[in-house]
Short mmCIF file of C-alpha atoms in Angstrom, two decimals:
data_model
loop_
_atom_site.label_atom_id
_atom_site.label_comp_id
_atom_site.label_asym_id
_atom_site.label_seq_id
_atom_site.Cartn_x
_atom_site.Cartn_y
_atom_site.Cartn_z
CA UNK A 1009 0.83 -30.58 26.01
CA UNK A 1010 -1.60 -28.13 27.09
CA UNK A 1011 -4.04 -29.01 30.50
CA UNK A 1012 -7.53 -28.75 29.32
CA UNK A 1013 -10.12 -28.20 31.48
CA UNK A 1014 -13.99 -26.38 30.33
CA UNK A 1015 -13.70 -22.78 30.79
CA UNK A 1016 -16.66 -21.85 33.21
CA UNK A 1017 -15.75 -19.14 35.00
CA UNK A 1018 -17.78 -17.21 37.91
CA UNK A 1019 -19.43 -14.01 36.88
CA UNK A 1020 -17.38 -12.34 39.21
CA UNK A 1021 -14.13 -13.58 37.87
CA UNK A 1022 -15.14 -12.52 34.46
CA UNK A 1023 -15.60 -8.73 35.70
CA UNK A 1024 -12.43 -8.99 37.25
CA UNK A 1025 -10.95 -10.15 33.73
CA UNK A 1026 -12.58 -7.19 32.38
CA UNK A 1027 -10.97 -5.09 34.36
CA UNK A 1028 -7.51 -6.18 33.86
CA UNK A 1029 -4.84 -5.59 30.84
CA UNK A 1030 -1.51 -6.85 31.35
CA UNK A 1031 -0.48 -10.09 33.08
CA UNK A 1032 2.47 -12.67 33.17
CA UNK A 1033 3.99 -14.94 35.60
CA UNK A 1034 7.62 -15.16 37.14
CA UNK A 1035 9.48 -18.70 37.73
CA UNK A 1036 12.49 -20.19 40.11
CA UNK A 1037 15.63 -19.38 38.99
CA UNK A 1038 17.36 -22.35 39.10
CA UNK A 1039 14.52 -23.66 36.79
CA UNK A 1040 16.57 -26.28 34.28
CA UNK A 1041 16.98 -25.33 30.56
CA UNK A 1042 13.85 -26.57 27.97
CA UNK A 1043 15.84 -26.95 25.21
CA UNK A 1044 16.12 -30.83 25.42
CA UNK A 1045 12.21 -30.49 24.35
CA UNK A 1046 11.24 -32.79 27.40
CA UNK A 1047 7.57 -33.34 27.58
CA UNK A 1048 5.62 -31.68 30.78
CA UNK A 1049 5.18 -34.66 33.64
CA UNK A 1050 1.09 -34.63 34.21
CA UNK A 1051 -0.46 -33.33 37.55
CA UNK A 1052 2.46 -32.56 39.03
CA UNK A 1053 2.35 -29.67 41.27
CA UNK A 1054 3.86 -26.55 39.84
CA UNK A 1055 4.17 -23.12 40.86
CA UNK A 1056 4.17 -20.05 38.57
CA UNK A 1057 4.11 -16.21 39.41
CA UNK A 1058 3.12 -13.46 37.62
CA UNK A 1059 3.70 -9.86 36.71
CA UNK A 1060 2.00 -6.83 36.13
CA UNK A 1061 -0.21 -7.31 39.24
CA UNK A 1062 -1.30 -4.16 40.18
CA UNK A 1063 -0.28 -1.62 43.33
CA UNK A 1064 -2.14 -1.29 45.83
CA UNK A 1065 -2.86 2.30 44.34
CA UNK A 1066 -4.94 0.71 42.12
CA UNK A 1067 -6.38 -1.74 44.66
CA UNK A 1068 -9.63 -2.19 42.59
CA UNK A 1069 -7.68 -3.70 39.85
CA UNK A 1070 -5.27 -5.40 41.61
CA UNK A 1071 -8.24 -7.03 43.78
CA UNK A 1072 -9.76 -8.57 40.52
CA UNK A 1073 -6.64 -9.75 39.10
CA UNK A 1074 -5.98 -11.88 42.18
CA UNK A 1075 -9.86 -12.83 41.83
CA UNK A 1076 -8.63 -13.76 38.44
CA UNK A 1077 -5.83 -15.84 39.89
CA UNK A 1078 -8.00 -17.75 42.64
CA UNK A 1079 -10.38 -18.72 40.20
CA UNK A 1080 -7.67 -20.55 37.83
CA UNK A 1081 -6.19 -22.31 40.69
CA UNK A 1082 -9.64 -23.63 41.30
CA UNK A 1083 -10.26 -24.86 38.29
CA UNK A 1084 -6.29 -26.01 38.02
CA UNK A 1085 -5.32 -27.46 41.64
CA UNK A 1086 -1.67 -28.44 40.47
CA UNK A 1087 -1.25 -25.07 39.33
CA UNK A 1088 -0.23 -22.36 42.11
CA UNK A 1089 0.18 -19.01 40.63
CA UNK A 1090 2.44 -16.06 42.01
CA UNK A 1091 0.89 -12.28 41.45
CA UNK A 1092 3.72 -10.21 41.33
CA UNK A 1093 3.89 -6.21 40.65
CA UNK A 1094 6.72 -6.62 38.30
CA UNK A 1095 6.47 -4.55 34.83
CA UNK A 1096 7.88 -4.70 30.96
CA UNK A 1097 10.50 -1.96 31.10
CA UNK A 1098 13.34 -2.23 28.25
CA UNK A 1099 15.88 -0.56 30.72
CA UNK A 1100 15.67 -3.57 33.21
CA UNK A 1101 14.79 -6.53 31.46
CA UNK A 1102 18.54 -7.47 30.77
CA UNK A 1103 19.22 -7.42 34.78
CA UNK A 1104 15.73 -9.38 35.25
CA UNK A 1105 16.85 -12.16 32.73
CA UNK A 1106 20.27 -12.16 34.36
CA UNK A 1107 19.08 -12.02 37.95
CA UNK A 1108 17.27 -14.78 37.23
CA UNK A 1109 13.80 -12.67 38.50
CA UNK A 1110 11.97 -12.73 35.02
CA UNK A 1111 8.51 -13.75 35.39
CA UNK A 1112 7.65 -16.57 33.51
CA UNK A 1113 4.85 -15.32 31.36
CA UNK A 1114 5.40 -11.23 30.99
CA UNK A 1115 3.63 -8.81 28.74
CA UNK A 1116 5.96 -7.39 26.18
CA UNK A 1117 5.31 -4.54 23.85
CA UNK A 1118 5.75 -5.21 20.16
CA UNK A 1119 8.84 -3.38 19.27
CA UNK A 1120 10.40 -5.78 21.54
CA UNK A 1121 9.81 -9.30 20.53
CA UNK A 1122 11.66 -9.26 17.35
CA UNK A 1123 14.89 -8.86 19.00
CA UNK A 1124 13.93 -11.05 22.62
CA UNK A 1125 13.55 -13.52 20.17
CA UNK A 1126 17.04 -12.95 17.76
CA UNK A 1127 18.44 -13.31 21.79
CA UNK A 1128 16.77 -16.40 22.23
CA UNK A 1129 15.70 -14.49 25.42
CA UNK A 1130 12.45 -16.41 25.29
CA UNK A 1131 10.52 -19.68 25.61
CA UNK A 1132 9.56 -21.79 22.18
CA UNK A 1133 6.03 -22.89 23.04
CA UNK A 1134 5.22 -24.03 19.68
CA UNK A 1135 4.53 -27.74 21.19
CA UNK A 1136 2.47 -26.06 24.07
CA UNK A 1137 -0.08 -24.24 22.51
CA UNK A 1138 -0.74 -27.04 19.70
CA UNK A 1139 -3.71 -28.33 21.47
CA UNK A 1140 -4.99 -25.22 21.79
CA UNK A 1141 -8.39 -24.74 20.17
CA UNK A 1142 -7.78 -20.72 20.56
CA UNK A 1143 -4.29 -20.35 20.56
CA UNK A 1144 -3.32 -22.41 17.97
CA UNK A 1145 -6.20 -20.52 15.49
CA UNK A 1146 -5.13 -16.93 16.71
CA UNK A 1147 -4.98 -14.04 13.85
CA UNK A 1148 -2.03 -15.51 11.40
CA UNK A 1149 -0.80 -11.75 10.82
CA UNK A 1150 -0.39 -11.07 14.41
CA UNK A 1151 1.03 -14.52 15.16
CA UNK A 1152 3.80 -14.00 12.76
CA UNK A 1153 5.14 -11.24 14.98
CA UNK A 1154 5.96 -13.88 17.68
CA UNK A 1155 7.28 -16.14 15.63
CA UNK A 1156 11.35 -17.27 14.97
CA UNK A 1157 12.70 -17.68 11.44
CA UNK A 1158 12.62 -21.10 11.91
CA UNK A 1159 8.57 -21.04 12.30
CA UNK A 1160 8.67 -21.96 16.06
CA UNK A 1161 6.17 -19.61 17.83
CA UNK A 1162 7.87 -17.57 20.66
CA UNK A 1163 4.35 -15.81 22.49
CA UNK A 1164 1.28 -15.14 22.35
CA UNK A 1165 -0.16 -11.72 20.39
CA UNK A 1166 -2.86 -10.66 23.03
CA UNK A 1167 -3.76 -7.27 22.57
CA UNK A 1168 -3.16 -5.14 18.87
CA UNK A 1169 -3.97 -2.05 17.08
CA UNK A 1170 -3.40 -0.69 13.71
CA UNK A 1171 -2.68 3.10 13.58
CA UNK A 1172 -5.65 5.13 11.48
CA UNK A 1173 -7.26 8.46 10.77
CA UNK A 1174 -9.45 9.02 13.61
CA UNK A 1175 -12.24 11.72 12.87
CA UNK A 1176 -15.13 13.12 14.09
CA UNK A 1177 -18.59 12.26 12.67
CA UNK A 1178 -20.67 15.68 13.22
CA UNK A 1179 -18.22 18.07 12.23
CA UNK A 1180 -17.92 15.81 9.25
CA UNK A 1181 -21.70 16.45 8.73
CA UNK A 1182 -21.33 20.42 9.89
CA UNK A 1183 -19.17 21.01 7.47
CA UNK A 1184 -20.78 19.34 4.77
CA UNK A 1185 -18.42 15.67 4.30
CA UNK A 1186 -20.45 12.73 4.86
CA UNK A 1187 -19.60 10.95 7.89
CA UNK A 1188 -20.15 7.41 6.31
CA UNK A 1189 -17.28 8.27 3.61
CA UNK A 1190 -14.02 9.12 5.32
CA UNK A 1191 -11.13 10.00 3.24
CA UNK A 1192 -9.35 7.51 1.56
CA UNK A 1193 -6.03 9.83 0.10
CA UNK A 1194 -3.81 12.08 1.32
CA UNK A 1195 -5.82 14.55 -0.89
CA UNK A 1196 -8.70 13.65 0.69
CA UNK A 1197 -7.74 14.65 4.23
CA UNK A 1198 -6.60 17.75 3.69
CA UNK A 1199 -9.61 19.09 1.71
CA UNK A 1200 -11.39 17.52 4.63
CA UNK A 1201 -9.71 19.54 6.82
CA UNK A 1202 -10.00 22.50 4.76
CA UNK A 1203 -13.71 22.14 5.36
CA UNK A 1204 -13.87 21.61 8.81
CA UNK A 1205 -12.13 24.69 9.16
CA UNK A 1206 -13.94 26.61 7.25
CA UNK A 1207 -17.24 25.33 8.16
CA UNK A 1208 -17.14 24.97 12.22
CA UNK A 1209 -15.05 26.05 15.23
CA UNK A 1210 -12.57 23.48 15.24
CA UNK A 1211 -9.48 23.09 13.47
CA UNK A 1212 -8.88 20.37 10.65
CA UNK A 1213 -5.67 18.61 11.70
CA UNK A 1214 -3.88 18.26 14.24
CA UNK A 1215 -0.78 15.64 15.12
CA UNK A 1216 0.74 14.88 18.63
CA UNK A 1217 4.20 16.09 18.65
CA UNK A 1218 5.25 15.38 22.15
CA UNK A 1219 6.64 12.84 24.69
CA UNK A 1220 7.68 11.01 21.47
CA UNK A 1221 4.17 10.71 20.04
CA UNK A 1222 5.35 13.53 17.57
CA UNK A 1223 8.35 10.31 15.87
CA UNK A 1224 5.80 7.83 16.78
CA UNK A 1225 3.11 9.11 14.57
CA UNK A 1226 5.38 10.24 11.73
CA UNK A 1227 7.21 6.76 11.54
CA UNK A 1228 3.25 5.72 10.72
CA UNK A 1229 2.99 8.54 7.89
CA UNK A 1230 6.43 7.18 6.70
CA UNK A 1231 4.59 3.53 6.22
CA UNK A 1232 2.25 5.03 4.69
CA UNK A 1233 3.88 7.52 1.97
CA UNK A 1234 6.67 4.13 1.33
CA UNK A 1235 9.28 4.28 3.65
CA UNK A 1236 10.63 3.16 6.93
CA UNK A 1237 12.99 4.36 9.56
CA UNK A 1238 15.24 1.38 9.98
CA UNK A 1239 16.70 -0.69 6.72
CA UNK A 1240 17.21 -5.14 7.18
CA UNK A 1241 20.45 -4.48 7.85
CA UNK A 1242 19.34 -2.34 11.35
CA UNK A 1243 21.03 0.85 9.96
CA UNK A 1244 18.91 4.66 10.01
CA UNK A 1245 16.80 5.04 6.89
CA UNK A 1246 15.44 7.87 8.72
CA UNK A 1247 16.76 10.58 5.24
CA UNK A 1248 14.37 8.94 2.97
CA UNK A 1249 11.62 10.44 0.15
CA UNK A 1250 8.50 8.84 2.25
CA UNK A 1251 9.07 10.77 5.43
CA UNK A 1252 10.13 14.05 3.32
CA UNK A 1253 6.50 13.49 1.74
CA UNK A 1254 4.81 13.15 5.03
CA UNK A 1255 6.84 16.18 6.91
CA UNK A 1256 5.78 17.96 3.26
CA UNK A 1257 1.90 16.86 3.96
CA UNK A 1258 2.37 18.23 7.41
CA UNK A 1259 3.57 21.26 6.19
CA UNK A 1260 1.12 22.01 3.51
CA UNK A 1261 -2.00 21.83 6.46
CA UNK A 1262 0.25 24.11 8.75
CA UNK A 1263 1.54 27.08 6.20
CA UNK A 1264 -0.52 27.05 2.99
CA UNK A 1265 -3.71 25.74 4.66
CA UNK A 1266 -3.66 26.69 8.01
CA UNK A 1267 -6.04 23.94 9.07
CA UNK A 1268 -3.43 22.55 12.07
CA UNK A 1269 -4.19 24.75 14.98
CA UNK A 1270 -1.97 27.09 17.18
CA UNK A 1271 -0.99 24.46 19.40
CA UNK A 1272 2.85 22.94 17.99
CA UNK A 1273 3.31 21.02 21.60
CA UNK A 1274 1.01 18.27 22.10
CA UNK A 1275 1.28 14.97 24.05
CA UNK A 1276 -0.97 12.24 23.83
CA UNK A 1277 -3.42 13.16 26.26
CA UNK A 1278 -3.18 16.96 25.16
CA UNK A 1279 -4.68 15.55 22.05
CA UNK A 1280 -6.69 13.01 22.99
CA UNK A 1281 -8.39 15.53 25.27
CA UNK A 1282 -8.50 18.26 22.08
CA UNK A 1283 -10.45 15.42 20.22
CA UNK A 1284 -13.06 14.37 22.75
CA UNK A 1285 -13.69 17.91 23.26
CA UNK A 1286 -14.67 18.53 19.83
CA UNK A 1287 -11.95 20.89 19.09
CA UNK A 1288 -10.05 18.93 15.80
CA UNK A 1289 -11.35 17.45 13.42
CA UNK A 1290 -8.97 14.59 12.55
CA UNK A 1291 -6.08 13.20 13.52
CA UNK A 1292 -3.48 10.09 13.13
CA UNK A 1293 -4.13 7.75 16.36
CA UNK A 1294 -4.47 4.04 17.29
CA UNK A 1295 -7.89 2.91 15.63
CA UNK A 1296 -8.21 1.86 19.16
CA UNK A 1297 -9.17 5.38 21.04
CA UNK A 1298 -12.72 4.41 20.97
CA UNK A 1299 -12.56 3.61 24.95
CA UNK A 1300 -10.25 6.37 25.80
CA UNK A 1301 -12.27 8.49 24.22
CA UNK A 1302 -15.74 7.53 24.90
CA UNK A 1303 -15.70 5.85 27.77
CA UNK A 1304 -13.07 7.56 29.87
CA UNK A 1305 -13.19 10.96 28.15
CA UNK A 1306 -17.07 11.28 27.71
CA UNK A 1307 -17.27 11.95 23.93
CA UNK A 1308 -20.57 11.03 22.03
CA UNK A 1309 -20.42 7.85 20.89
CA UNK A 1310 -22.06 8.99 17.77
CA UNK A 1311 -19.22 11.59 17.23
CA UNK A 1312 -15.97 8.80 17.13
CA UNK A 1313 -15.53 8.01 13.52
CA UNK A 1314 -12.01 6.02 12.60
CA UNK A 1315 -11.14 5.04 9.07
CA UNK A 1316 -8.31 2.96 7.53
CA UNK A 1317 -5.26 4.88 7.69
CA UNK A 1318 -5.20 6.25 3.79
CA UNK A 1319 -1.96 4.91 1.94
CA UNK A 1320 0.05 6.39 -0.89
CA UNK A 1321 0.46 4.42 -3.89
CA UNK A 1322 3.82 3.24 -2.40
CA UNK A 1323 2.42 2.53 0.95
CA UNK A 1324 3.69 -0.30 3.14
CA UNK A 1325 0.81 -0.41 5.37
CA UNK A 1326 0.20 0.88 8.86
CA UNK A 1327 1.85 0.88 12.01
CA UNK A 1328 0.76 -1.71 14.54
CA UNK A 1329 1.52 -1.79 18.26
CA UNK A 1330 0.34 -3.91 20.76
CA UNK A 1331 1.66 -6.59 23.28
CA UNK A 1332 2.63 -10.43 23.64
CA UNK A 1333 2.86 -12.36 26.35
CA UNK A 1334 6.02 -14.44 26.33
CA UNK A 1335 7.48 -17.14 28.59
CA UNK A 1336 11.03 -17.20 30.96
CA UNK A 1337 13.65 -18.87 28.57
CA UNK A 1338 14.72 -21.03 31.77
CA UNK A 1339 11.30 -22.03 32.42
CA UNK A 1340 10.71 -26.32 32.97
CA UNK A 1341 8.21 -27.97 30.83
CA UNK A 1342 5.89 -27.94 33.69
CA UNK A 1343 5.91 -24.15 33.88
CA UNK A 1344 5.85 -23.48 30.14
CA UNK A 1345 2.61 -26.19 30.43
CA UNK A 1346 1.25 -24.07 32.96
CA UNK A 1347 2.35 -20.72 31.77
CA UNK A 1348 0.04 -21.26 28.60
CA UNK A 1349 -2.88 -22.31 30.12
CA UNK A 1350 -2.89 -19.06 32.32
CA UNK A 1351 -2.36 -17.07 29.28
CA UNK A 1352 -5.29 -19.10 27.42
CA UNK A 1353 -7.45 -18.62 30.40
CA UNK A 1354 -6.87 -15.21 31.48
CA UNK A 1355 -6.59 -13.77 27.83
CA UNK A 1356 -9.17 -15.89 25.56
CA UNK A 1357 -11.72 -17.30 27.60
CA UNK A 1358 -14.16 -15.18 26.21
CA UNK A 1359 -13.61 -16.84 22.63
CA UNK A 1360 -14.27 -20.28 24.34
CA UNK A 1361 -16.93 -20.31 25.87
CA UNK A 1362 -20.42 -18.70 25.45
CA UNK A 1363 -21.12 -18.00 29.07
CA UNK A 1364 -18.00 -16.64 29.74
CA UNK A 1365 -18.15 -14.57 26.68
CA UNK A 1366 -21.45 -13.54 27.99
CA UNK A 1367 -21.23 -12.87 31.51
CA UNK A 1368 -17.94 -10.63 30.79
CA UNK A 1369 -19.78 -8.51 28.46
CA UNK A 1370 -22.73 -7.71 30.55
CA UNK A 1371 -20.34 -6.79 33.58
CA UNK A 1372 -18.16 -4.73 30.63
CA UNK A 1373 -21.83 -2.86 30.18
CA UNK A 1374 -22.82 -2.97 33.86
CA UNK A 1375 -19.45 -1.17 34.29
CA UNK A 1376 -19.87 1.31 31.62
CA UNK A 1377 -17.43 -0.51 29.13
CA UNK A 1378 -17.46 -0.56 25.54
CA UNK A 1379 -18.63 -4.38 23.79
CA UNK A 1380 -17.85 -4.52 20.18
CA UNK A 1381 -15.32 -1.63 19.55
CA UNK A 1382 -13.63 -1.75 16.53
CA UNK A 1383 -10.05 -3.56 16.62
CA UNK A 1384 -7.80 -6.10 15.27
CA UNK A 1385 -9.23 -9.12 16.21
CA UNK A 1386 -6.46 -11.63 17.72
CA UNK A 1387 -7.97 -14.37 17.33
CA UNK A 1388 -8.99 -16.59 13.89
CA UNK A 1389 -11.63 -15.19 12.04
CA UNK A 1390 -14.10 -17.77 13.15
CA UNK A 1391 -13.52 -17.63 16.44
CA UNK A 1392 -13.81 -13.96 16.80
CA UNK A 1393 -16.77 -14.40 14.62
CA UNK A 1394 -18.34 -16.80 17.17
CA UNK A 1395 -17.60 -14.24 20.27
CA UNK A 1396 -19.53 -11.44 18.48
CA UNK A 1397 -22.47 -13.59 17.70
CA UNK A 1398 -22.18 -14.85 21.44
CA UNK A 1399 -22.35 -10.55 22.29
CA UNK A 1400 -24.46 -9.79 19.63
CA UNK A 1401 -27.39 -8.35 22.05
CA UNK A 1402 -24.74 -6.72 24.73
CA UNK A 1403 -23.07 -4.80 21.41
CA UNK A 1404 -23.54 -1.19 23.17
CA UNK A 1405 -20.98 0.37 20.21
CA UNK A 1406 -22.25 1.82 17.03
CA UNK A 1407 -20.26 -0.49 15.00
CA UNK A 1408 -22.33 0.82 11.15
CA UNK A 1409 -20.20 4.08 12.08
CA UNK A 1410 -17.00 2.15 11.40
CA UNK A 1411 -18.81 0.12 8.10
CA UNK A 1412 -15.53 0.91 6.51
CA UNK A 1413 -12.84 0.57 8.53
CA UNK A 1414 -14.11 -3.07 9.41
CA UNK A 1415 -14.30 -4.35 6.21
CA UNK A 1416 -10.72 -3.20 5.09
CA UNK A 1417 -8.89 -3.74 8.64
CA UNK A 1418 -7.88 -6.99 7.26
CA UNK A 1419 -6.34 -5.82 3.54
CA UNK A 1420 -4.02 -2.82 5.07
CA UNK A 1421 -1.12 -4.62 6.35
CA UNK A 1422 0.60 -3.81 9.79
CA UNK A 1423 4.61 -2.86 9.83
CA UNK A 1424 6.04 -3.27 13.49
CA UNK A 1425 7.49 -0.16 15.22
CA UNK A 1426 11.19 0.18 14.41
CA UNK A 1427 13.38 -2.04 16.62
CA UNK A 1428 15.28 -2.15 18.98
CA UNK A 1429 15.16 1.48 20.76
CA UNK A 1430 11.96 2.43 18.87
CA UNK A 1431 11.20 5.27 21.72
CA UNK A 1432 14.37 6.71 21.34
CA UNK A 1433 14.14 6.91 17.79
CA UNK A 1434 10.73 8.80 18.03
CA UNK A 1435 12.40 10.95 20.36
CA UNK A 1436 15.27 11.83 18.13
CA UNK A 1437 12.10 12.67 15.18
CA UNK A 1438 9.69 14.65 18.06
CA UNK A 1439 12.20 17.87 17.16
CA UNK A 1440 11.55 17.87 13.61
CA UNK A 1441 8.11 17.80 13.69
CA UNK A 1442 8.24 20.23 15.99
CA UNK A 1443 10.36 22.66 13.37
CA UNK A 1444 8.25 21.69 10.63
CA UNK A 1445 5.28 22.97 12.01
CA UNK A 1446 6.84 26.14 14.22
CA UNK A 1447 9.38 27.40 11.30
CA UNK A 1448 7.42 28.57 7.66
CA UNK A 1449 11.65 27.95 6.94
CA UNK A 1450 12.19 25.00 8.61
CA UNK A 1451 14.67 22.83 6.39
CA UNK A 1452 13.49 19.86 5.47
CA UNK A 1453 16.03 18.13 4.20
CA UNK A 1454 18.95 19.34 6.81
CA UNK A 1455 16.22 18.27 9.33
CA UNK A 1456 16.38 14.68 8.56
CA UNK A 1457 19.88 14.55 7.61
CA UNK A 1458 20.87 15.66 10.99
CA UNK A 1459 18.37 13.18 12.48
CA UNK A 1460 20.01 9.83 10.43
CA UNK A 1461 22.81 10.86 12.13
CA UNK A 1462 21.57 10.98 15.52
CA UNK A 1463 19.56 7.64 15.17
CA UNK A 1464 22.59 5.83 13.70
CA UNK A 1465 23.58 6.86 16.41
CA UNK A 1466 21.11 5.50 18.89
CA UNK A 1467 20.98 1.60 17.01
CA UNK A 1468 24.92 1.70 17.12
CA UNK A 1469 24.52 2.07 20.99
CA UNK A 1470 22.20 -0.82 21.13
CA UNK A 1471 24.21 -3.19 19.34
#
């Protein structure tokens, strides 16, 4: 059902793509219902909007998204696409649907599909993207996210990242740890960290603890010592052995090792920032940061190391984050048609078609950008595969320094963030990580009894 058309973009609408992160598309509100599973009528004019386009704050980026945009409806005539500044926000996404103002393609985050879909709050495209040579091939672990109970796929994974131990390679090699063999245990990192502290200027450890990045990171610790924060039922787990373990690990660094720093009240940026610098030696972030950190931060490339995040023998796996793009429940056949050959377009083109592959990663290095960071891939293996072999000589990353991480990405298995109200719930947990690491007396246990409570509190809200 999908319109297929060859892929050849301009150069210039590739940088734009580069440029660009988050995009979706808004439809008419008295658009009838899909669920009669009509088939799309061919070449008939339709007209689709969509979100995320940028302010004119940002008017670099918001100048190559409607690039972006002019070049599809070139190479689509029947297709008229709407840029529209609207954003993901859980608050207002109820009042969108109901308003009837819901793009028709929008960028959600991951701890929000799972229960957009239990709502049937958003298009089945299963039939659309069949055709698909990219779509229908994309990375089966990711794709599951997006898709119902009943196997019918409900949008389109299009950006991911595991959570891992990010490290850095020369004060690794200053204190004596090879760079090339990252630890792999619990263990491991903190005798790592009892070197770099003993060995350079900068402190072992250090974990964000602030903004909620302090519940965000140890809901990933949880994963990884055997627990989670939410059981199938939806109630608080939150009082469980896993997360005792990794508040105990946490602990250990901060009062018997004193390999965590001074610093108890960190953001994300605070630490981000703390890592480029060269001031920590290792710490639990997206296996992502390679951009923030490199290119917009100015660290040596050769310094970003980022391993596998280590697991306990009970471990679930790692956290994963990213975002889908989904499609407007209400949308016609037509749009839903259309709607997933922007997404294909805008989001895969690279994996295609050689000389868009190619022309987007010499105006990613033209532009100072990162090619071949290390990442989930989104698409098949193959495919991805084919893209990096279409790169191979525009590569500008160091990709031997992540040898390991590479070759296990696929074997550590990714746990969503806890849904619904996942940012509330690392909100309620920021506090005890904060007492943990501030109070030699804090009390574990009362800690994260008091915090079940508040977080059964915060999921019987949402219900």
């Amino acid at each position: 059902m999908m319109r297929r058309k060859s892929l050849h973009m301009g150069a210039g609408a590739v940088i734009a793509a580069a440029a660009l992160l988050l995009v979706g598309c808004t439809t008419d509100t008295d658009s009838p219902d899909t669920s009669d599973g009509a088939a799309p009528a061919e070449n008939v004019p339709v007209t689709i909007s969509i979100s995320d386009l940028p302010t004119t704050e940002n008017q670099e980026a918001r100048d190559a998204l409607l690039a972006q945009v002019a070049a599809f409806e070139d190479l689509y005539p029947d297709i008229t696409v709407e840029a529209t500044e609207t954003v993901w926000t859980a608050d207002t996404f109820q009042a969108m649907l109901a308003g009837g103002t819901m793009p028709t393609v929008m960028s959600v985050p991951f701890t929000d599909i799972a229960s957009l879909i239990e709502r049937d709050q958003v298009a089945d495209i299963t039939d659309y993207i069949a055709d698909s040579e990219v779509l229908a091939h994309l990375n089966p672990a990711l794709a599951t996210l997006a898709t119902d109970s009943d196997g019918k796929v409900r949008g389109v994974p299009i950006a991911a990242y595991p959570m891992g131990l990010i490290y850095n390679r020369t004060l690794f090699e200053k204190a004596g740890l090879d760079p090339d063999d990252p630890p792999q245990t619990w263990d491991d990192v903190r005798e790592a960290a009892k070197a770099i502290e003993e060995n350079t200027d900068a402190q072992g450890f250090q974990a964000m603890t602030a903004d909620n990045t302090g519940g965000w990171v140890l809901t990933t610790m949880s994963y990884a010592f055997g627990g989670t924060l939410i059981d199938e039922e939806g109630a608080a787990t939150i009082d469980n052995e896993a997360t005792q373990q990794a508040l105990e690990f946490y602990r250990s660094l901060r009062w018997d090792d004193n390999t965590f720093g001074t610093n108890f009240l960190v953001n994300y940026g605070d630490a981000n920032n703390a890592f480029a610098a060269g001031q920590v030696g290792m710490f639990v972030q997206g296996a992502d940061l390679y951009r923030n950190a490199v290119v917009n931060l100015g660290m040596d490339p050769d310094d970003f190391g980022v391993a596998p995040l280590p697991q306990d023998s009970d471990g679930l796996g790692t956290l994963g984050g990213g975002n889908v793009a989904v499609v407007n429940p209400t949308a016609t056949p037509e749009e839903i048609s259309a709607a997933v050959t922007w997404i294909e377009f805008f989001r895969f083109g690279r994996f295609l078609d050689e000389e868009v592959a190619v022309a987007q990663a010499e105006a990613d290095v033209a532009n100072g950008q990162a090619v071949g960071v290390p990442e989930i891939r989104i698409v098949g293996a193959e495919e991805y595969d084919q893209w990096l072999g279409w790169v191979a000589d525009l590569v500008n990353v160091p990709r031997d320094h992540f040898e390991l991480f590479l070759s296990t990405v696929e074997d550590v298995a990714l746990v969503p963030e806890p849904a619904p109200s996942g940012q509330e719930i690392y909100a309620a947990l920021d506090p005890v990580v904060q007492a943990v690491l501030t109070r030699q007396d804090a009390d574990i246990d009362q800690l994260l009894g008091d915090a079940q409570g508040t977080v059964q509190g915060i999921l019987d809200a949402a219900r």
